PDB file of C-alpha atoms in Angstrom:
ATOM      1  CA  MET A   5       0.031   0.087  -0.014  1.00  0.00           C
ATOM      2  CA  GLY A   6       1.275   3.345  -0.698  1.00  0.00           C
ATOM      3  CA  GLY A   7       3.983   4.701  -2.875  1.00  0.00           C
ATOM      4  CA  ASP A   8       4.459   7.336  -5.441  1.00  0.00           C
ATOM      5  CA  PRO A   9       3.254   6.384  -8.855  1.00  0.00           C
ATOM      6  CA  SER A  10       5.364   9.267 -10.294  1.00  0.00           C
ATOM      7  CA  MET A  11       8.335   7.359  -9.430  1.00  0.00           C
ATOM      8  CA  VAL A  12       7.418   4.346 -11.639  1.00  0.00           C
ATOM      9  CA  LYS A  13       9.622   3.819 -14.763  1.00  0.00           C
ATOM     10  CA  PHE A  14       8.750   1.883 -17.840  1.00  0.00           C
ATOM     11  CA  LYS A  15      11.102   0.440 -20.333  1.00  0.00           C
ATOM     12  CA  THR A  16       9.814  -0.624 -23.852  1.00  0.00           C
ATOM     13  CA  VAL A  17      11.380  -3.657 -25.179  1.00  0.00           C
ATOM     14  CA  VAL A  18      11.038  -4.227 -28.904  1.00  0.00           C
ATOM     15  CA  THR A  19      10.986  -7.795 -30.144  1.00  0.00           C
ATOM     16  CA  GLY A  20      11.100  -8.580 -33.633  1.00  0.00           C
ATOM     17  CA  ARG A  21      11.676 -11.464 -36.114  1.00  0.00           C
ATOM     18  CA  VAL A  22      13.722 -12.190 -39.150  1.00  0.00           C
ATOM     19  CA  CYS A  23      12.968 -14.383 -41.903  1.00  0.00           C
ATOM     20  CA  ALA A  24      14.931 -16.146 -44.666  1.00  0.00           C
ATOM     21  CA  LYS A  25      14.452 -18.416 -47.599  1.00  0.00           C
ATOM     22  CA  ALA A  26      17.105 -20.235 -49.485  1.00  0.00           C
ATOM     23  CA  HIS A  27      17.648 -22.920 -51.979  1.00  0.00           C
ATOM     24  CA  GLU A  28      19.847 -25.943 -51.343  1.00  0.00           C
ATOM     25  CA  HIS A  29      23.566 -25.541 -52.187  1.00  0.00           C
ATOM     26  CA  ASN A  30      23.416 -21.681 -51.153  1.00  0.00           C
ATOM     27  CA  LYS A  31      23.796 -19.878 -47.844  1.00  0.00           C
ATOM     28  CA  VAL A  32      21.350 -18.456 -45.571  1.00  0.00           C
ATOM     29  CA  GLU A  33      22.503 -15.454 -43.482  1.00  0.00           C
ATOM     30  CA  LEU A  34      20.495 -14.300 -40.315  1.00  0.00           C
ATOM     31  CA  SER A  35      21.122 -10.954 -38.321  1.00  0.00           C
ATOM     32  CA  CYS A  36      18.972  -9.187 -35.740  1.00  0.00           C
ATOM     33  CA  ASN A  37      20.540  -5.695 -36.090  1.00  0.00           C
ATOM     34  CA  ASN A  38      22.990  -6.041 -33.359  1.00  0.00           C
ATOM     35  CA  ARG A  39      20.740  -7.888 -31.030  1.00  0.00           C
ATOM     36  CA  PRO A  40      21.235 -11.626 -30.287  1.00  0.00           C
ATOM     37  CA  ILE A  41      18.953 -14.302 -32.056  1.00  0.00           C
ATOM     38  CA  SER A  42      16.867 -15.416 -29.063  1.00  0.00           C
ATOM     39  CA  ALA A  43      14.686 -18.193 -30.636  1.00  0.00           C
ATOM     40  CA  VAL A  44      13.822 -20.174 -33.760  1.00  0.00           C
ATOM     41  CA  LYS A  45      10.162 -19.936 -34.514  1.00  0.00           C
ATOM     42  CA  PHE A  46      10.199 -22.081 -37.542  1.00  0.00           C
ATOM     43  CA  ALA A  47      12.663 -23.864 -39.706  1.00  0.00           C
ATOM     44  CA  SER A  48      11.973 -26.418 -42.342  1.00  0.00           C
ATOM     45  CA  PHE A  49      14.140 -27.957 -45.055  1.00  0.00           C
ATOM     46  CA  GLY A  50      12.396 -29.584 -47.955  1.00  0.00           C
ATOM     47  CA  ASN A  51       9.337 -28.061 -49.609  1.00  0.00           C
ATOM     48  CA  PRO A  52       8.078 -25.443 -46.979  1.00  0.00           C
ATOM     49  CA  SER A  53       5.612 -22.919 -48.114  1.00  0.00           C
ATOM     50  CA  GLY A  54       4.109 -19.533 -47.021  1.00  0.00           C
ATOM     51  CA  GLN A  55       5.348 -16.077 -46.120  1.00  0.00           C
ATOM     52  CA  CYS A  56       7.068 -14.663 -43.106  1.00  0.00           C
ATOM     53  CA  GLY A  57       5.042 -15.158 -40.143  1.00  0.00           C
ATOM     54  CA  SER A  58       3.036 -17.945 -41.709  1.00  0.00           C
ATOM     55  CA  PHE A  59       5.518 -20.558 -42.994  1.00  0.00           C
ATOM     56  CA  ALA A  60       4.246 -24.198 -43.053  1.00  0.00           C
ATOM     57  CA  ALA A  61       6.138 -27.577 -43.411  1.00  0.00           C
ATOM     58  CA  GLY A  62       5.590 -29.186 -46.696  1.00  0.00           C
ATOM     59  CA  SER A  63       5.170 -32.956 -47.560  1.00  0.00           C
ATOM     60  CA  CYS A  64       9.016 -33.539 -47.577  1.00  0.00           C
ATOM     61  CA  GLU A  65      11.215 -32.763 -44.889  1.00  0.00           C
ATOM     62  CA  GLY A  66      14.935 -33.323 -44.166  1.00  0.00           C
ATOM     63  CA  ALA A  67      15.843 -36.208 -41.772  1.00  0.00           C
ATOM     64  CA  LYS A  68      17.215 -33.693 -39.114  1.00  0.00           C
ATOM     65  CA  ASP A  69      15.103 -31.432 -37.077  1.00  0.00           C
ATOM     66  CA  ALA A  70      15.687 -28.233 -38.778  1.00  0.00           C
ATOM     67  CA  VAL A  71      14.648 -25.987 -35.720  1.00  0.00           C
ATOM     68  CA  LYS A  72      17.218 -27.850 -33.690  1.00  0.00           C
ATOM     69  CA  VAL A  73      19.954 -27.341 -36.301  1.00  0.00           C
ATOM     70  CA  VAL A  74      19.244 -23.666 -36.807  1.00  0.00           C
ATOM     71  CA  ALA A  75      18.988 -23.164 -32.992  1.00  0.00           C
ATOM     72  CA  LYS A  76      22.369 -24.782 -32.319  1.00  0.00           C
ATOM     73  CA  GLU A  77      24.043 -22.438 -35.191  1.00  0.00           C
ATOM     74  CA  CYS A  78      22.125 -19.334 -34.274  1.00  0.00           C
ATOM     75  CA  VAL A  79      20.624 -18.754 -30.936  1.00  0.00           C
ATOM     76  CA  GLY A  80      22.545 -16.403 -28.825  1.00  0.00           C
ATOM     77  CA  LYS A  81      24.620 -14.963 -31.556  1.00  0.00           C
ATOM     78  CA  LEU A  82      24.085 -11.466 -33.218  1.00  0.00           C
ATOM     79  CA  ASN A  83      24.318 -13.202 -36.687  1.00  0.00           C
ATOM     80  CA  CYS A  84      24.854 -16.664 -38.149  1.00  0.00           C
ATOM     81  CA  THR A  85      25.608 -17.990 -41.795  1.00  0.00           C
ATOM     82  CA  MET A  86      24.661 -21.608 -42.646  1.00  0.00           C
ATOM     83  CA  ASN A  87      25.082 -23.744 -45.615  1.00  0.00           C
ATOM     84  CA  VAL A  88      21.877 -25.033 -46.768  1.00  0.00           C
ATOM     85  CA  SER A  89      22.445 -28.660 -47.782  1.00  0.00           C
ATOM     86  CA  SER A  90      21.089 -32.254 -47.215  1.00  0.00           C
ATOM     87  CA  HIS A  91      24.464 -32.940 -45.477  1.00  0.00           C
ATOM     88  CA  LYS A  92      23.590 -30.324 -42.743  1.00  0.00           C
ATOM     89  CA  PHE A  93      19.829 -30.959 -42.518  1.00  0.00           C
ATOM     90  CA  GLY A  94      19.420 -34.501 -43.503  1.00  0.00           C
ATOM     91  CA  SER A  95      18.474 -36.242 -46.711  1.00  0.00           C
ATOM     92  CA  ASN A  96      15.146 -37.867 -47.434  1.00  0.00           C
ATOM     93  CA  LEU A  97      14.668 -40.403 -49.863  1.00  0.00           C
ATOM     94  CA  ASP A  98      10.733 -39.671 -50.157  1.00  0.00           C
ATOM     95  CA  CYS A  99      11.734 -36.350 -51.409  1.00  0.00           C
ATOM     96  CA  GLY A 100      13.317 -37.462 -54.699  1.00  0.00           C
ATOM     97  CA  ASP A 101      15.263 -35.278 -56.894  1.00  0.00           C
ATOM     98  CA  SER A 102      13.098 -32.244 -56.235  1.00  0.00           C
ATOM     99  CA  PRO A 103      14.787 -29.033 -55.264  1.00  0.00           C
ATOM    100  CA  LYS A 104      15.008 -28.473 -51.679  1.00  0.00           C
ATOM    101  CA  ARG A 105      14.535 -25.190 -49.680  1.00  0.00           C
ATOM    102  CA  LEU A 106      15.190 -23.838 -46.118  1.00  0.00           C
ATOM    103  CA  PHE A 107      12.660 -21.439 -44.714  1.00  0.00           C
ATOM    104  CA  VAL A 108      13.617 -19.948 -41.325  1.00  0.00           C
ATOM    105  CA  GLU A 109      12.015 -17.565 -38.914  1.00  0.00           C
ATOM    106  CA  VAL A 110      14.083 -16.447 -35.823  1.00  0.00           C
ATOM    107  CA  GLU A 111      12.894 -14.138 -32.885  1.00  0.00           C
ATOM    108  CA  CYS A 112      15.170 -11.272 -32.135  1.00  0.00           C
TER     109      CYS A 112
END
C-alpha cells in the first residue's frame, strides 16, 4: 500500500523477427541488427511454403530437425551463416530429386 506512482519507470522492449528463404547449395544469413537471436520460431528444409510469419512445413522434410539445427547454429549470436544442404539438414529419399529449400523464422 502506498508509494508514489510518479516514480514508476517503464522500459519498452522491442522484439522482432527475421525470416529467410534459401535454396539448397546456397547459404542463409540471419542477423537481428546488433541484437542476439533469441529463438527459432520455424525452420523447415524440404518443400516448405508460405510467407514470413505464416511458414508451413511441406510434404517433404529433411531427416534432421531443422529447428534444432538452426537453434544450435544461431541462438545467442548476433548473426549466423549456414550452408543449406542435405548434409546439414539430412536427406530424405521420399523427396526424390526435387529441389529443396530452407525457410527460417527467428525471434530477436
